Short mmCIF file of C-alpha atoms in Angstrom, two decimals:
data_model
loop_
_atom_site.label_atom_id
_atom_site.label_comp_id
_atom_site.label_asym_id
_atom_site.label_seq_id
_atom_site.Cartn_x
_atom_site.Cartn_y
_atom_site.Cartn_z
CA MET A 385 -63.56 -65.87 -117.35
CA ASP A 386 -60.96 -64.13 -115.02
CA ALA A 387 -61.94 -61.39 -112.65
CA ARG A 388 -60.52 -58.59 -114.79
CA ALA A 389 -62.40 -59.55 -117.95
CA LEU A 390 -65.63 -60.03 -115.76
CA TYR A 391 -65.70 -56.72 -114.42
CA ARG A 392 -65.21 -55.01 -117.72
CA LEU A 393 -68.67 -54.40 -119.01
CA THR A 394 -69.26 -55.96 -122.37
CA ALA A 395 -72.15 -57.09 -124.53
CA PRO A 396 -72.61 -60.72 -125.28
CA THR A 397 -70.55 -62.23 -128.15
CA ASP A 398 -73.13 -64.62 -128.97
CA TRP A 399 -76.75 -64.25 -127.53
CA ALA A 400 -78.46 -67.40 -126.05
CA GLY A 401 -81.41 -68.63 -127.91
CA ALA A 402 -84.67 -70.52 -126.84
CA PRO A 403 -83.90 -73.66 -124.75
CA ALA A 404 -84.45 -76.96 -126.13
CA ARG A 405 -86.62 -77.72 -123.19
CA TYR A 406 -88.23 -75.67 -120.40
CA SER A 407 -88.14 -76.58 -116.79
CA TYR A 408 -90.09 -74.78 -114.09
CA SER A 409 -87.30 -72.75 -113.09
CA THR A 410 -86.80 -71.68 -116.73
CA LEU A 411 -90.24 -70.83 -116.89
CA LYS A 412 -90.34 -68.82 -113.69
CA SER A 413 -87.06 -66.92 -114.58
CA LEU A 414 -88.57 -66.03 -118.10
CA ARG A 415 -91.61 -64.85 -116.52
CA GLU A 416 -89.90 -62.32 -114.37
CA CYS A 417 -87.61 -61.10 -116.95
CA PRO A 418 -86.63 -62.77 -120.35
CA LEU A 419 -83.42 -60.69 -120.71
CA ARG A 420 -82.07 -61.53 -117.47
CA TRP A 421 -82.51 -65.43 -118.58
CA GLN A 422 -80.79 -64.55 -121.85
CA LEU A 423 -77.92 -62.52 -120.31
CA GLN A 424 -77.04 -65.42 -117.86
CA ARG A 425 -76.70 -67.85 -120.56
CA SER A 426 -75.29 -66.01 -123.51
CA SER A 427 -71.48 -66.47 -124.43
CA TYR A 428 -68.87 -63.67 -123.57
CA GLY A 429 -65.98 -64.61 -125.78
CA GLU A 430 -65.08 -68.16 -124.83
CA THR A 431 -67.17 -68.05 -121.69
CA ARG A 432 -70.46 -69.84 -121.87
CA GLY A 433 -72.90 -68.11 -119.41
CA PHE A 434 -72.18 -65.11 -117.23
CA PRO A 435 -70.69 -66.24 -113.94
CA GLU A 436 -73.37 -66.63 -111.29
CA ARG A 437 -73.11 -64.58 -108.00
CA PRO A 438 -73.17 -67.42 -105.52
CA SER A 439 -76.00 -68.13 -102.97
CA ILE A 440 -74.76 -69.85 -99.91
CA ALA A 441 -78.46 -70.84 -99.23
CA ALA A 442 -78.92 -72.40 -102.67
CA MET A 443 -75.63 -74.30 -102.41
CA THR A 444 -76.45 -75.88 -99.08
CA GLY A 445 -80.14 -76.52 -100.27
CA LYS A 446 -78.81 -78.32 -103.06
CA ILE A 447 -76.71 -80.66 -100.69
CA VAL A 448 -79.73 -81.46 -98.56
CA HIS A 449 -81.77 -82.51 -101.63
CA SER A 450 -78.93 -84.51 -102.83
CA ALA A 451 -78.64 -86.27 -99.42
CA LEU A 452 -82.42 -87.09 -99.63
CA ASP A 453 -82.25 -88.51 -102.87
CA GLN A 454 -79.28 -90.91 -101.84
CA LEU A 455 -81.20 -91.80 -98.52
CA PHE A 456 -84.52 -92.74 -100.32
CA ARG A 457 -82.70 -94.67 -103.10
CA ALA A 458 -80.77 -96.72 -100.79
CA LEU A 459 -83.65 -97.68 -98.61
CA SER A 460 -85.96 -98.41 -101.58
CA LYS A 461 -83.70 -100.87 -102.73
CA HIS A 462 -84.08 -102.82 -99.36
CA GLY A 463 -87.82 -102.37 -99.44
CA LEU A 464 -88.36 -99.47 -97.19
CA PRO A 465 -87.38 -101.18 -93.95
CA PRO A 466 -88.74 -99.81 -90.72
CA VAL A 467 -86.84 -97.05 -88.81
CA GLY A 468 -84.43 -98.38 -86.20
CA SER A 469 -84.69 -101.95 -87.65
CA GLY A 470 -81.48 -103.96 -88.67
CA PRO A 471 -81.81 -103.34 -92.43
CA PHE A 472 -82.54 -99.90 -91.92
CA GLN A 473 -79.39 -99.44 -89.65
CA ARG A 474 -77.28 -101.40 -92.15
CA VAL A 475 -78.32 -99.06 -95.00
CA LEU A 476 -77.53 -95.96 -92.88
CA ARG A 477 -73.94 -97.22 -91.86
CA GLU A 478 -73.22 -98.39 -95.63
CA LEU A 479 -74.49 -94.92 -96.83
CA ASP A 480 -72.49 -92.97 -94.23
CA LEU A 481 -74.54 -89.76 -95.13
CA VAL A 482 -72.49 -87.53 -92.91
CA SER A 483 -69.37 -88.06 -94.65
CA LYS A 484 -71.16 -87.64 -98.16
CA ILE A 485 -72.54 -84.27 -96.84
CA ARG A 486 -68.84 -83.41 -95.86
CA GLU A 487 -67.55 -84.25 -99.48
CA SER A 488 -70.38 -82.15 -100.92
CA LEU A 489 -69.40 -79.17 -98.66
CA ARG A 490 -65.79 -79.41 -99.53
CA ALA A 491 -66.53 -79.50 -103.30
CA SER A 492 -69.07 -76.40 -102.93
CA GLN A 493 -66.47 -74.39 -101.09
CA GLY A 494 -63.98 -75.39 -103.98
CA ASP A 495 -66.68 -74.02 -106.39
CA LEU A 496 -66.95 -70.84 -104.46
CA SER A 497 -63.02 -70.38 -104.22
CA ALA A 498 -63.02 -70.55 -107.90
CA ASN A 499 -65.74 -68.25 -108.74
CA PRO A 500 -64.43 -64.61 -109.40
CA ARG A 501 -67.72 -63.20 -107.94
CA ALA A 502 -67.58 -65.05 -104.61
CA THR A 503 -65.51 -62.20 -103.05
CA GLY A 504 -64.16 -64.69 -100.13
CA GLN A 505 -67.63 -66.20 -99.33
CA ARG A 506 -67.52 -69.34 -97.12
CA ILE A 507 -69.80 -71.90 -96.25
CA THR A 508 -70.16 -71.76 -92.38
CA VAL A 509 -72.78 -74.33 -91.84
CA SER A 510 -71.35 -77.80 -90.81
CA GLU A 511 -72.05 -81.46 -92.12
CA ARG A 512 -73.84 -82.12 -88.89
CA ASP A 513 -76.20 -79.02 -89.25
CA LEU A 514 -77.14 -80.27 -92.78
CA TYR A 515 -77.48 -83.70 -91.61
CA ASN A 516 -80.08 -82.65 -89.16
CA GLN A 517 -81.93 -80.78 -91.78
CA VAL A 518 -81.98 -83.95 -93.88
CA CYS A 519 -83.53 -85.97 -90.76
CA ARG A 520 -86.14 -83.44 -90.27
CA LEU A 521 -87.49 -83.63 -93.74
CA PHE A 522 -86.93 -87.32 -94.17
CA HIS A 523 -88.64 -88.80 -90.87
CA SER A 524 -92.39 -87.69 -91.64
CA VAL A 525 -92.45 -88.51 -95.18
CA TYR A 526 -90.75 -91.81 -94.89
CA ALA A 527 -92.96 -93.01 -92.08
CA GLN A 528 -95.89 -92.41 -94.39
CA ALA A 529 -94.28 -93.92 -97.43
CA GLN A 530 -93.32 -96.84 -95.42
CA ALA A 531 -96.83 -97.49 -94.13
CA ALA A 532 -98.28 -96.83 -97.44
CA ARG A 533 -96.04 -99.79 -98.77
CA GLN A 534 -97.11 -102.24 -96.12
CA GLU A 535 -100.84 -101.65 -96.64
CA ARG A 536 -100.74 -101.57 -100.39
CA LEU A 537 -102.46 -104.67 -102.09
CA PRO A 538 -100.24 -107.06 -103.84
CA ARG A 539 -99.92 -106.87 -107.49
CA GLU A 540 -99.17 -110.21 -108.83
CA ARG A 541 -98.96 -108.96 -112.48
CA MET A 542 -98.59 -105.46 -114.17
CA GLY A 543 -100.26 -105.14 -117.62
CA LYS A 544 -97.68 -104.49 -120.55
CA ALA A 545 -99.20 -101.35 -121.50
CA ILE A 546 -98.21 -99.56 -118.06
CA HIS A 547 -95.27 -97.43 -118.33
CA GLU A 548 -92.20 -99.02 -116.83
CA LEU A 549 -91.84 -96.12 -114.34
CA LEU A 550 -95.35 -96.74 -112.99
CA THR A 551 -94.51 -100.44 -112.59
CA ILE A 552 -91.37 -99.69 -110.67
CA LEU A 553 -93.36 -97.19 -108.39
CA HIS A 554 -95.88 -100.03 -107.59
CA THR A 555 -93.16 -102.55 -106.91
CA LYS A 556 -90.83 -100.39 -104.85
CA GLY A 557 -93.33 -98.01 -103.32
CA THR A 558 -91.09 -95.12 -103.82
CA LEU A 559 -89.10 -93.28 -106.71
CA SER A 560 -86.80 -90.42 -106.19
CA GLU A 561 -84.92 -87.83 -108.31
CA VAL A 562 -87.20 -88.82 -111.37
CA LYS A 563 -86.61 -86.89 -114.42
CA LEU A 564 -89.56 -86.59 -116.86
CA ILE A 565 -89.97 -85.28 -120.29
CA HIS A 566 -93.17 -84.35 -121.85
CA PRO A 567 -93.97 -86.77 -124.88
CA THR A 568 -95.20 -83.75 -127.18
CA LEU A 569 -94.03 -80.53 -125.55
CA PRO A 570 -90.42 -79.23 -124.88
CA LEU A 571 -91.09 -79.51 -121.07
CA LEU A 572 -89.22 -81.34 -118.24
CA GLY A 573 -89.05 -81.80 -114.48
CA ILE A 574 -87.11 -83.60 -111.94
CA ILE A 575 -89.36 -84.87 -109.19
CA ASP A 576 -87.92 -85.18 -105.63
CA LEU A 577 -90.03 -88.05 -104.47
CA LEU A 578 -93.03 -90.24 -105.64
CA TRP A 579 -94.65 -92.71 -103.61
CA ASP A 580 -97.61 -95.32 -103.99
CA ASP A 581 -100.06 -94.36 -101.39
CA GLN A 582 -102.31 -97.37 -101.19
CA GLY A 583 -102.75 -97.28 -104.95
CA GLN A 584 -102.79 -93.66 -105.43
CA THR A 585 -99.86 -91.54 -106.64
CA ARG A 586 -98.28 -88.78 -104.37
CA ILE A 587 -95.80 -86.33 -105.46
CA VAL A 588 -93.52 -84.90 -102.91
CA ASP A 589 -91.20 -81.78 -103.20
CA PHE A 590 -88.58 -80.69 -100.54
CA LYS A 591 -87.96 -77.27 -99.70
CA THR A 592 -85.25 -75.94 -97.25
CA GLY A 593 -86.82 -72.44 -97.11
CA ALA A 594 -90.03 -70.75 -96.06
CA PRO A 595 -93.23 -71.65 -97.91
CA GLN A 596 -93.96 -69.84 -101.21
CA PRO A 597 -97.12 -69.72 -103.14
CA GLU A 598 -95.31 -70.73 -106.43
CA TYR A 599 -94.54 -74.19 -104.99
CA ARG A 600 -98.10 -75.49 -105.92
CA GLU A 601 -97.63 -74.73 -109.64
CA GLN A 602 -94.27 -76.34 -109.73
CA LEU A 603 -95.91 -79.55 -108.26
CA GLU A 604 -98.72 -79.20 -110.73
CA LEU A 605 -96.39 -79.20 -113.61
CA TYR A 606 -94.72 -82.34 -112.10
CA ALA A 607 -98.16 -83.81 -111.91
CA LEU A 608 -98.81 -82.94 -115.66
CA LEU A 609 -95.54 -84.76 -116.61
CA TRP A 610 -96.16 -87.70 -114.75
CA TRP A 611 -99.76 -88.21 -116.05
CA ARG A 612 -98.48 -87.71 -119.66
CA VAL A 613 -95.49 -89.98 -119.32
CA THR A 614 -97.19 -92.87 -117.46
CA GLY A 615 -101.03 -92.32 -117.93
CA ASP A 616 -101.50 -92.20 -114.15
CA ARG A 617 -102.89 -89.08 -112.74
CA PRO A 618 -101.23 -88.09 -109.18
CA VAL A 619 -103.88 -87.51 -106.60
CA PHE A 620 -101.97 -85.61 -104.02
CA LEU A 621 -99.16 -83.05 -104.11
CA ASP A 622 -97.09 -82.47 -100.94
CA VAL A 623 -94.73 -79.45 -100.37
CA ARG A 624 -92.42 -80.52 -97.39
CA HIS A 625 -90.56 -77.59 -95.63
CA PRO A 626 -89.08 -77.30 -92.22
CA ALA A 627 -92.25 -75.30 -91.03
CA GLY A 628 -94.40 -78.41 -92.11
CA THR A 629 -96.49 -79.76 -95.03
CA GLU A 630 -98.80 -78.40 -97.49
CA THR A 631 -100.92 -80.75 -99.46
CA PHE A 632 -102.80 -79.87 -102.70
CA GLY A 633 -105.28 -82.18 -104.73
CA VAL A 634 -104.99 -82.68 -108.50
CA ASP A 635 -107.84 -83.09 -111.00
CA GLU A 636 -107.95 -83.70 -114.62
CA THR A 637 -109.38 -80.42 -115.65
CA MET A 638 -106.73 -78.52 -113.86
CA LEU A 639 -104.02 -80.50 -115.63
CA LEU A 640 -105.52 -79.89 -119.15
CA ALA A 641 -105.78 -76.10 -118.44
CA LEU A 642 -102.23 -76.08 -117.34
CA GLU A 643 -101.05 -77.97 -120.40
CA VAL A 644 -102.82 -75.39 -122.73
CA ARG A 645 -101.46 -72.54 -120.82
CA LEU A 646 -97.93 -73.83 -120.81
CA THR A 647 -97.95 -74.57 -124.56
CA GLU A 648 -98.77 -71.01 -125.51
CA GLU A 649 -96.24 -69.77 -122.96
CA MET A 650 -93.53 -71.82 -124.29
CA ARG A 651 -94.31 -70.60 -127.70
CA THR A 652 -94.11 -67.17 -126.94
CA PHE A 653 -90.87 -67.32 -125.14
CA SER A 654 -89.32 -69.26 -128.01
CA VAL A 655 -90.34 -66.66 -130.50
CA SER A 656 -88.88 -63.98 -128.30
CA LEU A 657 -85.59 -65.72 -127.45
CA ASP A 658 -84.89 -66.48 -131.25
CA HIS A 659 -84.80 -62.70 -131.90
CA PRO A 660 -82.49 -61.18 -129.26
CA PRO A 661 -81.92 -59.29 -127.23
CA CYS A 662 -85.06 -59.75 -125.41
CA LYS A 663 -86.78 -56.80 -123.56
CA ALA A 664 -86.24 -56.24 -120.02
CA ARG A 665 -89.12 -56.66 -117.56
CA THR A 666 -88.43 -54.34 -114.65
CA GLY A 667 -89.84 -54.94 -111.12
CA PRO A 668 -88.81 -55.65 -107.52
CA HIS A 669 -86.77 -58.67 -108.62
CA CYS A 670 -84.44 -56.13 -110.37
CA ARG A 671 -82.75 -54.95 -107.17
CA HIS A 672 -81.34 -58.53 -106.50
CA CYS A 673 -81.02 -59.45 -110.31
CA ASP A 674 -77.64 -61.21 -110.76
CA VAL A 675 -76.78 -59.47 -114.18
CA ARG A 676 -78.25 -56.11 -113.59
CA ALA A 677 -74.78 -54.51 -114.06
CA LEU A 678 -75.37 -55.54 -117.81
CA CYS A 679 -78.95 -54.27 -118.18
CA ASP A 680 -79.23 -50.84 -119.49
CA THR A 681 -82.77 -50.53 -118.76
CA TYR A 682 -82.35 -51.12 -114.99
CA TRP A 683 -79.76 -48.32 -114.88
CA THR A 684 -81.86 -45.94 -116.79
CA GLU A 685 -84.84 -46.56 -114.12
CA CYS A 686 -82.38 -47.12 -111.07
CA PRO A 687 -83.00 -44.30 -108.64
CA SER A 688 -79.67 -42.07 -108.40
CA THR A 689 -77.83 -41.64 -105.07
CA GLY A 690 -79.39 -38.50 -103.35
CA PHE A 691 -79.26 -36.63 -100.08
CA PRO A 692 -80.33 -36.24 -97.52
CA LEU A 693 -80.89 -39.69 -96.25
CA GLU A 694 -82.56 -40.65 -92.93
CA SER A 695 -80.39 -43.78 -92.44
CA ASP A 696 -77.44 -45.57 -93.83
CA THR A 697 -78.65 -47.30 -97.12
CA TRP A 698 -77.22 -50.09 -99.36
CA CYS A 699 -77.74 -49.11 -103.07
CA ASP A 700 -76.54 -49.47 -106.52
CA ALA A 701 -75.25 -46.33 -108.34
CA GLU A 702 -73.94 -45.43 -111.87
CA LEU A 703 -70.87 -43.36 -111.53
CA THR A 704 -68.36 -41.39 -113.69
CA VAL A 705 -64.79 -41.32 -112.26
CA VAL A 706 -63.37 -37.64 -111.78
CA VAL A 707 -59.93 -38.28 -110.25
CA ALA A 708 -58.34 -40.72 -107.83
CA VAL A 709 -57.92 -38.93 -104.55
CA SER A 710 -55.79 -41.57 -102.77
CA ALA A 711 -55.08 -45.32 -102.94
CA ALA A 712 -58.58 -45.97 -101.21
CA GLU A 713 -60.54 -42.82 -102.35
CA VAL A 714 -62.05 -41.75 -105.83
CA LEU A 715 -64.10 -38.58 -106.53
CA CYS A 716 -66.85 -39.46 -108.79
CA HIS A 717 -70.22 -38.04 -110.29
CA ASP A 718 -73.52 -39.97 -110.04
CA GLN A 719 -76.23 -39.80 -112.82
CA ALA A 720 -77.69 -36.65 -111.59
CA GLY A 721 -74.20 -34.85 -111.59
CA ASN A 722 -74.04 -35.11 -107.83
CA GLU A 723 -70.32 -35.14 -106.43
CA LEU A 724 -69.42 -37.93 -104.28
CA THR A 725 -66.66 -40.04 -103.06
CA LEU A 726 -66.06 -43.73 -103.48
CA THR A 727 -64.27 -45.28 -100.76
CA PHE A 728 -62.81 -48.85 -99.80
CA ASP A 729 -60.24 -50.58 -97.68
CA GLU A 730 -56.81 -51.65 -98.60
CA ASP A 731 -57.89 -55.33 -99.30
CA THR A 732 -60.29 -54.10 -101.81
CA ALA A 733 -57.91 -51.54 -103.33
CA ALA A 734 -55.47 -54.43 -104.07
CA ARG A 735 -58.11 -56.25 -106.28
CA LEU A 736 -58.95 -53.10 -108.33
CA GLU A 737 -57.24 -51.75 -111.30
CA PRO A 738 -56.13 -48.15 -111.54
CA TRP A 739 -59.00 -45.66 -112.02
CA GLU A 740 -59.00 -43.86 -115.28
CA PRO A 741 -60.72 -40.36 -115.32
CA GLY A 742 -63.99 -40.36 -117.29
CA GLU A 743 -64.52 -44.16 -117.05
CA GLN A 744 -68.03 -45.27 -116.01
CA LEU A 745 -68.70 -47.51 -113.06
CA ARG A 746 -71.72 -49.59 -112.26
CA VAL A 747 -71.51 -50.10 -108.46
CA LEU A 748 -73.68 -52.87 -107.00
CA SER A 749 -74.35 -53.13 -103.23
CA ALA A 750 -72.46 -50.21 -101.79
CA LEU A 751 -73.23 -48.62 -98.47
CA GLN A 752 -74.17 -44.92 -98.66
CA PRO A 753 -73.76 -43.43 -95.02
CA VAL A 754 -76.24 -40.97 -93.52
CA GLY A 755 -75.33 -37.19 -93.92
CA ARG A 756 -72.29 -37.85 -96.32
CA ALA A 757 -71.74 -37.54 -100.08
CA GLU A 758 -69.79 -41.13 -100.04
CA LEU A 759 -70.40 -44.51 -101.22
CA GLN A 760 -68.40 -47.25 -99.28
CA LEU A 761 -67.37 -50.56 -100.92
CA ARG A 762 -67.88 -53.29 -98.51
CA ARG A 763 -67.54 -57.14 -98.72
CA GLY A 764 -70.14 -58.26 -101.32
CA SER A 765 -69.89 -54.94 -103.14
CA GLU A 766 -68.90 -55.19 -106.89
CA VAL A 767 -67.87 -52.70 -109.39
CA PHE A 768 -68.32 -53.17 -113.10
CA ARG A 769 -66.52 -50.60 -115.32
CA ARG A 770 -66.58 -49.34 -118.87
CA ALA A 771 -63.73 -47.56 -120.33
CA ALA A 772 -64.12 -43.66 -120.75
CA PRO A 773 -65.27 -42.73 -124.31
CA GLU A 774 -62.61 -41.67 -126.69
CA SER A 775 -62.46 -37.99 -127.36
CA SER A 776 -63.27 -36.75 -130.86
CA PRO A 777 -60.30 -35.65 -132.95
#
C-alpha cells in the first residue's frame, strides 16, 4: 500500500476472521479491543493487514531476543561450556554476535525506510549497545543453567513415553525459542528459554523493558503449553529484565483453572470475529492505538480541540477543511465548530496532496500551542483524509 492510498480513509474490503491459533499477544490485543485487532489484520484491496506504525523499541527488542536465542542454541550444542573456557570462546568467535546484530539493525532500518508510516524514523542505537543488553540478560541466567547442568543426575535411559522435547531438554540442559501448540486447543506460544534445573523444568522469558504485571500470565500460559505437550509440569517461571528477575511458582490447580478460562475466552472471541466488524472497546489504550484513524467510535468519543489551554498539548483532532490559506497553512473547523489553522513546514507540505474544501481530516499527534487556535503538524504527526461528501443535485 503506497502512502497516498494509506492516508485515504477506507473500510476493509475483506474483514479478518478468527485466527487459526491464539498466542498470548493475540489474546492480550483482543482483550483490549477486538476491533483494533481486526482492523490491523483485515485486507484493504490487495494489501493484507493495515501497515503498522513502527516502534523502535519493539524492533530493537526483537533483535536482542534473536541474539539471545542464537547464543543459547550455539552454546547448548557444545554442552554449555563454562564462561571464559576455550570452548566458550570458540563459540563466541564462530557466532560473531556483534556482526549478526549489525546485520539485523541494517535489515530493520530497511524495513523502516520501506514503511509509509515511518516518517523518516531511524534506529540510533548501535550494535555495541544492543550487544551489551544481550550480555546483561545472558550472564545471570547462563550461570544458573550451566550450574544446573553440572549438578543434574545422569540419565542413562529415557522412557519411550516421554515426549521428545523433554528428552532433549534433559540431555542438553537448555532449549531456546521453543514453539509449542496445545494438543486440543487453538493455542500456541514460543518460549524464550527452558532449562532443566536439577530435574525441575524452569521457564525463562527475557524482557528488555520495565517489569509489567501481565508478564506472569504470559509465562503461566507457556507453562500450560509445556505441561500439555510433554506431560512435565514446570516448577518455576522467571521473568528476566534489565532491573532484575521475578520468579513465580506453578501448581497444577492454577494451570487447570487457566486452561478452562482460556477455552471459554477463545470460544467467545472466535464467535465475535466471525461476525465482523467487532465492537470497539474504548479505554486509555485508544490514545496510542495504531489504527485509531479508522475507528469511528474513537472519534465519536475523542475530546474535541478546545480553548483555553494551560500548556502546549499533543492531541488528535477530527477537522473539516475550509480553505488553504497558503502552501503551509490550512483553515479548518473542528468537531465543535471551532475555527483553527492547521500548519506545517515545507517538507511536510511536499508530502501532502492539495487540500479540498469540505474534505474531512483525522489528524494524529499534532501539537496544539497554548493560547493559539492552531494545530501544528510535527515529525510523527499523521493526517488521514476522507473526500468531501458529494452535493445533492
